[in-house]
Amino acid sequence: MSLKEQFGKDVLLTGWGHSRFGKLTDETLESLIVQVATEAISNAGIEPGQIDEIYLGQFNSGMMPLAFPSSLALQVSDQLANVAATRVENACASGSAAFQQGTKSLLAGTAKTVLVIGAEKMTHAGADVVGAALLGADYDMAGQTSTTGFTGLFADVAKHYEKRYGRGDGQLGDLLGSIAAKNHLNGVDNPYAQLRKDLGEDFCRTVSDKNPMVADPLRRTDCSPVSDGAAAVVLSTSPTGGATAPVRLAGFGQANDFFPAERRDPTAFAATRMSWQRALGMAGVGLEDLDFAEVHDCFTIAELLMYEAMGLTEPGQGARAVQEGWVFKDGKLPINVSGGLKAKGHPVGATGVSQHVIAAMQLTGTAGDMQLANPRRAAVQNMGGVGIANYVSVLEAV
C-alpha cells in the first residue's frame, strides 16, 4: 500500500531550489533562504501567494545569534505576508523533519501547497563554537569539553564495530577509505558540492599531513566538512505545471532511539533500521525496487552502518557492498551519487532538504553530470545525532 492509497491523496515535489554548499562568506542565512525559496517557487510554476504554509529546517544551536528565522522566507515576496511559518529543529535531521511536517500538513488537509526550506550558516563560527553546538546533540557530551567533538563519538562507533566483527589489521580503515574515495569521486560531478576533487583510495586510506587522524580510526577524509548552504522544495497535492515533471512521495518513516548511549547498541542503529522499514512498508516496496539512495554519511562509518541498517547486507557484512561494487554509480544500488555529506558538504539544517532535491533531480532527469540512467525510484535517509532521530523517504518518478 502506497502513501496515496493509505491517505487518499498525493504528496508531490513540484519545484525545488539548491544553493552551492561550502564557505559562502558573501551569503547570509537570509540571502540563502531567499535564493532557494525563490528558485523553488519559480521552478514549481506558482506564485508566492499560493503558498499556504512554510517549514524551515535549521539546527543553529548557538552558531548564529539570530535564533528566530522562521519568517525570513517571507522576504521572497510581499505575497507571503501572514503565511504561517515554523522553524523545525531535530539536530542534523532538521531538514527532513521540516519535510515531514510539510507532508503531514498536506495529508491533514490544512494546506494544499507547502514550502519546505533547509538552511544553515556555520563557517563564520569558530571551530570551538561549531564543536560545542554539534555536541549539544549528544546526551552524554552536551556541554562537555572535547578535542575530537562528534568525530570522537563516531570513532567510538567504529571501534565497537571493529571489536564486534573482528575487522582488525587496518581492514576497517581501508574500507572507510574506499567509501570516502567513492563519495569524493561522485562529488566531482555535483556543481553544488563543497569538495569537488577525486582524492583516490590511496590518499583516503593513508594518514598524512594533508589527511591527519582526527579521532582514531577516522581521518579527515572520513569526516564531512563544516558548510554553509540551503535547499528548498515545494510540496503540493496536485501537479502545478512546473518546469519539470513532479516527483511523488511514495512513503516516509521516522523513528527515534533512546538518547543515553548506554541504552543503545552502538552498532545496530536500531531506530535507523526502523525508519527504513516504516518508509519502505508505507511505499509497498523493497530495497530491490530502489534505483539509488542518498544517505546520511556525516562520517564514513555512518554510511557503512547504513548499508546494514537499510538491509542491503547482514550486520557486520557491510564491506560486501563496497567490495562487490553494489554502492558505486554502476552498482545495483548506487549510494550518494551526489557525493553525500562527505563531499557535497553538511550545512546541518539544509542536508535533509538537499537530499530530497538531489533525488528529485535524478528522478526527473535534470541532475546534469550526476545523472543516472533513467532512475524511477529512490530513497533518502537523514539522521540526527548518533542514530537518534531518523527519517527516510521513498520517492518515485511520476
Coordinates of C-alpha atoms in Angstrom, one line a residue:
M1 CA 0.0 0.0 0.0
S2 CA 1.5 3.4 -1.1
L3 CA 1.1 6.7 0.7
K4 CA -1.6 7.7 -1.8
E5 CA -3.6 4.5 -1.2
Q6 CA -3.3 4.9 2.6
F7 CA -4.2 8.6 2.8
G8 CA -6.3 9.1 -0.4
K9 CA -4.2 11.9 -1.8
D10 CA -0.8 12.5 -3.4
V11 CA 2.2 14.4 -1.9
L12 CA 4.2 15.7 -4.9
L13 CA 7.5 17.5 -5.0
T14 CA 6.6 20.1 -7.7
G15 CA 9.5 22.6 -7.5
W16 CA 12.9 22.9 -5.9
G17 CA 16.0 25.1 -5.4
H18 CA 19.5 24.4 -4.2
S19 CA 22.5 26.7 -3.4
R20 CA 26.1 25.9 -3.6
F21 CA 27.5 24.3 -0.4
G22 CA 30.8 25.5 1.1
K23 CA 32.3 28.5 2.8
L24 CA 29.9 31.2 1.5
T25 CA 31.3 34.3 3.0
D26 CA 29.2 36.6 0.8
E27 CA 25.9 35.0 1.8
T28 CA 23.8 35.4 4.9
L29 CA 21.2 33.0 6.3
E30 CA 18.6 35.3 4.9
S31 CA 20.1 35.5 1.4
L32 CA 20.5 31.8 1.2
I33 CA 16.8 31.2 2.3
V34 CA 15.5 33.8 -0.2
Q35 CA 17.7 32.4 -3.0
V36 CA 16.5 28.8 -2.7
A37 CA 12.9 29.6 -1.9
T38 CA 12.6 31.9 -4.9
E39 CA 14.1 29.2 -7.1
A40 CA 11.8 26.5 -5.8
I41 CA 8.6 28.6 -6.2
S42 CA 9.6 29.6 -9.7
N43 CA 10.5 26.0 -10.6
A44 CA 7.1 24.9 -9.3
G45 CA 5.4 27.3 -11.7
I46 CA 3.4 29.0 -9.0
E47 CA 3.1 32.5 -7.4
P48 CA 4.4 33.1 -3.9
G49 CA 0.8 33.8 -2.8
Q50 CA -0.2 30.2 -3.5
I51 CA 2.0 29.0 -0.6
D52 CA -0.2 28.0 2.4
E53 CA 2.5 27.2 4.9
I54 CA 6.3 27.3 5.3
Y55 CA 8.5 25.0 7.3
L56 CA 12.2 25.9 7.8
G57 CA 14.7 23.2 9.0
Q58 CA 17.6 24.8 10.9
F59 CA 19.8 23.4 13.7
N60 CA 21.7 26.6 14.8
S61 CA 22.3 25.6 18.4
G62 CA 24.1 28.8 19.1
M63 CA 26.1 29.0 15.9
M64 CA 24.3 32.2 15.0
P65 CA 22.9 35.0 17.2
L66 CA 19.6 35.0 15.3
A67 CA 17.6 32.2 16.8
F68 CA 14.2 33.0 15.3
P69 CA 14.5 32.7 11.5
S70 CA 11.1 31.3 10.6
S71 CA 9.8 34.4 8.9
L72 CA 12.9 35.0 6.7
A73 CA 11.3 33.2 3.8
L74 CA 8.7 36.0 3.7
Q75 CA 11.4 38.2 2.3
V76 CA 10.9 36.5 -1.0
S77 CA 7.7 38.4 -1.7
D78 CA 5.1 40.6 -0.2
Q79 CA 2.6 38.0 -1.3
L80 CA 3.9 35.8 1.6
A81 CA 2.7 38.3 4.3
N82 CA 0.8 36.4 7.1
V83 CA 1.6 33.0 5.7
A84 CA 2.2 30.5 8.7
A85 CA 5.9 29.8 9.0
T86 CA 7.5 27.5 11.5
R87 CA 11.2 26.6 12.3
V88 CA 11.8 22.9 12.8
E89 CA 14.8 21.6 14.7
N90 CA 15.9 18.0 15.1
A91 CA 19.7 18.1 15.1
C92 CA 21.3 17.0 11.8
A93 CA 17.9 15.7 10.6
S94 CA 16.2 19.2 10.9
G95 CA 15.7 19.4 7.1
S96 CA 13.9 16.0 6.8
A97 CA 11.9 16.9 10.0
A98 CA 10.7 20.0 8.2
F99 CA 9.9 17.9 5.1
Q100 CA 7.8 15.5 7.1
Q101 CA 6.0 18.3 8.9
G102 CA 5.1 19.8 5.5
T103 CA 4.0 16.4 4.3
K104 CA 1.7 16.0 7.3
S105 CA 0.1 19.4 6.7
L106 CA -0.9 18.2 3.2
L107 CA -2.2 14.9 4.5
A108 CA -4.1 16.6 7.2
G109 CA -5.8 18.9 4.7
T110 CA -4.7 22.1 6.4
A111 CA -2.6 23.1 3.4
K112 CA -2.5 22.3 -0.3
T113 CA 0.9 23.9 -1.1
V114 CA 3.8 23.9 1.4
L115 CA 7.3 25.4 1.0
V116 CA 10.0 23.5 2.9
I117 CA 13.4 25.0 3.3
G118 CA 16.6 23.8 4.9
A119 CA 19.4 26.2 5.7
E120 CA 22.5 26.7 7.8
K121 CA 25.3 29.1 8.2
M122 CA 28.3 27.6 10.0
T123 CA 31.6 28.6 8.6
H124 CA 31.7 32.0 10.2
A125 CA 31.7 30.5 13.7
G126 CA 34.9 29.3 15.3
A127 CA 35.7 25.6 15.5
D128 CA 35.0 25.7 19.2
V129 CA 31.6 27.2 18.7
V130 CA 30.7 24.7 16.0
G131 CA 32.1 21.8 18.0
A132 CA 30.1 22.7 21.1
A133 CA 26.9 23.2 19.1
L134 CA 27.2 19.8 17.5
L135 CA 28.0 18.1 20.8
G136 CA 24.7 19.6 22.1
A137 CA 23.1 16.8 20.0
D138 CA 24.6 14.1 22.3
Y139 CA 23.1 13.2 25.7
D140 CA 26.4 12.3 27.4
M141 CA 28.7 15.0 25.8
A142 CA 26.4 18.1 25.7
G143 CA 28.2 20.9 27.5
Q144 CA 31.4 18.9 27.9
T145 CA 34.9 19.8 26.6
S146 CA 36.1 17.6 23.8
T147 CA 39.1 17.8 21.5
T148 CA 37.5 15.5 18.9
G149 CA 33.9 16.5 19.1
F150 CA 31.3 14.5 17.2
T151 CA 34.1 12.8 15.3
G152 CA 35.1 11.1 18.5
L153 CA 31.6 9.8 19.0
F154 CA 31.5 8.1 15.6
A155 CA 35.1 6.9 16.2
D156 CA 33.8 5.1 19.2
V157 CA 31.1 3.5 17.0
A158 CA 33.9 2.4 14.6
K159 CA 35.9 0.9 17.5
H160 CA 32.8 -1.0 18.7
Y161 CA 32.3 -2.3 15.1
E162 CA 35.9 -3.5 14.8
K163 CA 35.6 -5.3 18.2
R164 CA 32.3 -6.9 17.4
Y165 CA 33.0 -8.0 13.8
G166 CA 36.7 -8.6 14.0
R167 CA 37.8 -6.3 11.3
G168 CA 41.4 -5.8 12.6
D169 CA 44.8 -5.2 10.9
G170 CA 43.6 -1.9 9.3
Q171 CA 40.8 -3.6 7.3
L172 CA 38.2 -1.2 8.6
G173 CA 40.3 1.8 7.9
D174 CA 40.9 0.7 4.3
L175 CA 37.1 0.1 3.9
L176 CA 36.2 3.5 5.2
G177 CA 38.8 5.0 2.9
S178 CA 37.2 3.3 -0.1
I179 CA 33.8 4.8 0.9
A180 CA 35.4 8.3 1.2
A181 CA 37.1 7.9 -2.2
K182 CA 33.8 6.8 -3.8
N183 CA 31.9 9.9 -2.5
H184 CA 34.7 12.3 -3.4
L185 CA 34.7 10.9 -6.9
N186 CA 30.9 11.3 -7.1
G187 CA 31.2 14.9 -5.8
V188 CA 33.3 15.9 -8.8
D189 CA 30.1 15.8 -10.9
N190 CA 28.0 17.8 -8.4
P191 CA 28.0 21.5 -9.1
Y192 CA 26.6 22.2 -5.6
A193 CA 29.3 20.3 -3.8
Q194 CA 31.8 21.8 -1.4
L195 CA 34.6 19.4 -2.2
R196 CA 34.9 18.6 -5.9
K197 CA 38.2 16.6 -6.1
D198 CA 38.8 13.0 -6.8
L199 CA 41.2 12.1 -4.0
G200 CA 41.7 8.4 -4.8
E201 CA 41.6 5.4 -2.5
D202 CA 45.3 5.6 -1.5
F203 CA 45.0 9.2 -0.2
C204 CA 41.8 8.4 1.7
R205 CA 43.2 5.3 3.2
T206 CA 46.5 6.8 4.4
V207 CA 47.2 9.1 7.3
S208 CA 49.3 12.0 6.2
D209 CA 50.0 15.7 6.9
K210 CA 47.1 16.5 4.5
N211 CA 44.9 13.7 5.8
P212 CA 45.6 13.6 9.6
M213 CA 43.9 11.3 12.1
V214 CA 41.1 13.2 13.7
A215 CA 39.9 10.5 16.1
D216 CA 41.3 7.0 15.6
P217 CA 40.3 5.3 13.2
L218 CA 38.7 8.3 11.5
R219 CA 40.9 10.5 9.3
R220 CA 40.0 13.9 7.9
T221 CA 38.7 12.2 4.7
D222 CA 36.3 10.2 6.9
C223 CA 34.5 13.4 8.1
S224 CA 32.0 15.7 6.4
P225 CA 33.1 19.3 6.3
V226 CA 31.6 22.3 8.1
S227 CA 29.4 24.1 5.5
D228 CA 27.0 26.9 4.6
G229 CA 24.1 26.3 2.3
A230 CA 20.4 25.9 1.7
A231 CA 17.8 24.0 -0.3
A232 CA 14.1 24.2 -0.8
V233 CA 11.2 22.2 -2.1
V234 CA 7.6 22.9 -2.9
L235 CA 5.1 20.2 -1.8
S236 CA 1.7 20.0 -3.4
T237 CA -1.3 17.7 -3.5
S238 CA -1.6 18.0 -7.3
P239 CA 0.7 19.0 -10.2
T240 CA 1.4 22.7 -10.5
G241 CA 2.6 22.9 -14.1
G242 CA 6.2 23.5 -13.1
A243 CA 9.4 23.4 -15.1
T244 CA 9.8 19.7 -14.7
A245 CA 7.5 16.7 -14.0
P246 CA 6.7 16.4 -10.3
V247 CA 8.1 13.6 -8.1
R248 CA 5.8 11.5 -5.9
L249 CA 6.4 10.8 -2.2
A250 CA 5.5 7.1 -2.0
G251 CA 6.3 6.5 1.7
F252 CA 8.0 8.0 4.7
G253 CA 9.2 6.8 8.1
Q254 CA 10.6 8.3 11.3
A255 CA 11.9 6.6 14.4
N256 CA 13.8 7.9 17.4
D257 CA 16.2 5.9 19.6
F258 CA 16.9 6.4 23.3
F259 CA 19.2 9.4 24.0
P260 CA 21.6 7.9 26.6
A261 CA 24.3 5.9 24.9
E262 CA 24.1 3.2 27.5
R263 CA 20.5 2.4 26.2
R264 CA 21.6 1.8 22.6
D265 CA 23.5 -0.9 20.8
P266 CA 26.4 1.2 19.3
T267 CA 26.5 -0.6 16.0
A268 CA 22.9 -1.7 15.5
F269 CA 21.4 1.7 14.7
A270 CA 18.0 0.1 15.6
A271 CA 15.9 3.2 15.1
T272 CA 17.5 3.9 11.8
R273 CA 16.6 0.4 10.7
M274 CA 13.0 1.0 11.9
S275 CA 12.7 4.3 9.9
W276 CA 13.7 2.3 6.8
Q277 CA 11.2 -0.4 7.5
R278 CA 8.4 2.1 8.0
A279 CA 9.1 4.1 4.8
L280 CA 9.5 1.0 2.6
G281 CA 6.5 -0.5 4.2
M282 CA 4.3 2.5 3.5
A283 CA 5.6 2.7 -0.1
G284 CA 5.0 -1.0 -0.5
V285 CA 8.4 -1.6 -1.9
G286 CA 11.7 -3.3 -1.0
L287 CA 15.3 -2.3 -1.5
E288 CA 15.4 -4.3 -4.7
D289 CA 12.8 -1.7 -6.1
L290 CA 15.1 1.2 -5.5
D291 CA 17.4 2.6 -8.2
F292 CA 19.6 4.7 -5.8
A293 CA 19.7 6.2 -2.3
E294 CA 21.1 9.4 -0.7
V295 CA 22.1 8.5 2.9
H296 CA 23.5 10.4 5.8
D297 CA 27.3 9.9 5.7
C298 CA 28.3 12.5 8.2
F299 CA 31.2 10.1 8.7
T300 CA 32.2 7.1 6.6
I301 CA 31.4 4.7 9.4
A302 CA 27.8 6.0 9.3
E303 CA 27.5 5.1 5.6
L304 CA 28.9 1.6 6.3
L305 CA 26.4 1.1 9.1
M306 CA 23.6 2.4 6.8
Y307 CA 24.2 -0.5 4.4
E308 CA 23.4 -2.8 7.2
A309 CA 20.5 -0.8 8.8
M310 CA 18.7 -0.5 5.4
G311 CA 19.1 -4.2 4.9
L312 CA 21.5 -4.2 2.0
T313 CA 23.7 -6.6 3.9
E314 CA 23.5 -8.5 7.2
P315 CA 25.1 -6.9 10.3
G316 CA 28.8 -7.0 10.1
Q317 CA 28.8 -7.6 6.3
G318 CA 28.6 -4.0 5.1
A319 CA 32.1 -4.4 3.5
R320 CA 30.5 -6.6 0.8
A321 CA 28.5 -3.6 -0.6
V322 CA 31.8 -1.8 -1.3
Q323 CA 34.0 -4.7 -2.2
E324 CA 31.4 -6.1 -4.7
G325 CA 30.7 -2.7 -6.1
W326 CA 27.0 -2.6 -5.2
V327 CA 27.0 1.0 -4.0
F328 CA 29.0 2.6 -6.8
K329 CA 27.4 4.5 -9.7
D330 CA 27.2 1.4 -11.9
G331 CA 26.3 -0.9 -9.0
K332 CA 22.9 -2.5 -8.1
L333 CA 22.1 0.3 -5.6
P334 CA 24.2 3.5 -6.1
I335 CA 24.7 5.3 -2.8
N336 CA 25.4 9.0 -2.5
V337 CA 25.8 9.8 -6.2
S338 CA 25.8 13.4 -5.1
G339 CA 29.0 12.9 -3.2
G340 CA 27.0 12.6 0.1
L341 CA 27.6 14.8 3.1
K342 CA 31.2 13.8 2.7
A343 CA 31.9 15.7 -0.5
K344 CA 28.7 17.8 -1.0
G345 CA 29.1 19.3 2.5
H346 CA 26.9 19.3 5.6
P347 CA 25.2 22.6 6.4
V348 CA 23.2 20.8 9.1
G349 CA 19.7 22.1 8.7
A350 CA 20.0 22.1 4.9
T351 CA 21.1 18.5 4.5
G352 CA 17.7 16.6 4.6
V353 CA 16.1 19.0 2.1
S354 CA 19.2 18.9 -0.1
Q355 CA 18.9 15.1 -0.2
H356 CA 15.3 15.3 -1.4
V357 CA 16.1 17.9 -4.0
I358 CA 19.0 15.9 -5.4
A359 CA 16.8 12.8 -5.6
A360 CA 14.1 14.7 -7.3
M361 CA 16.6 16.0 -9.9
Q362 CA 17.7 12.4 -10.6
L363 CA 14.1 11.2 -10.9
T364 CA 13.2 14.0 -13.4
G365 CA 16.4 13.6 -15.5
T366 CA 17.7 17.1 -14.5
A367 CA 20.7 16.1 -12.5
G368 CA 23.3 17.1 -15.1
D369 CA 26.6 15.4 -14.8
M370 CA 25.4 13.5 -11.8
Q371 CA 22.5 11.9 -13.8
L372 CA 22.0 8.1 -13.6
A373 CA 20.4 6.2 -16.4
N374 CA 16.6 6.5 -16.1
P375 CA 16.1 6.0 -12.3
R376 CA 12.4 5.6 -11.3
R377 CA 12.5 5.2 -7.5
A378 CA 14.8 6.4 -4.8
A379 CA 15.3 6.6 -1.0
V380 CA 16.5 9.5 1.1
Q381 CA 17.8 8.9 4.7
N382 CA 18.7 11.6 7.1
M383 CA 19.8 11.2 10.7
G384 CA 20.3 13.4 13.8
G385 CA 22.8 12.5 16.5
V386 CA 24.4 9.0 16.7
G387 CA 21.4 7.3 15.2
I388 CA 18.9 9.2 17.4
A389 CA 16.5 11.0 15.1
N390 CA 15.9 9.1 11.9
Y391 CA 13.9 9.9 8.7
V392 CA 13.5 8.0 5.5
S393 CA 11.5 9.0 2.4
V394 CA 10.8 6.9 -0.7
L395 CA 10.4 9.0 -3.9
E396 CA 9.1 7.9 -7.3
A397 CA 9.1 9.4 -10.8
V398 CA 5.6 10.3 -12.0

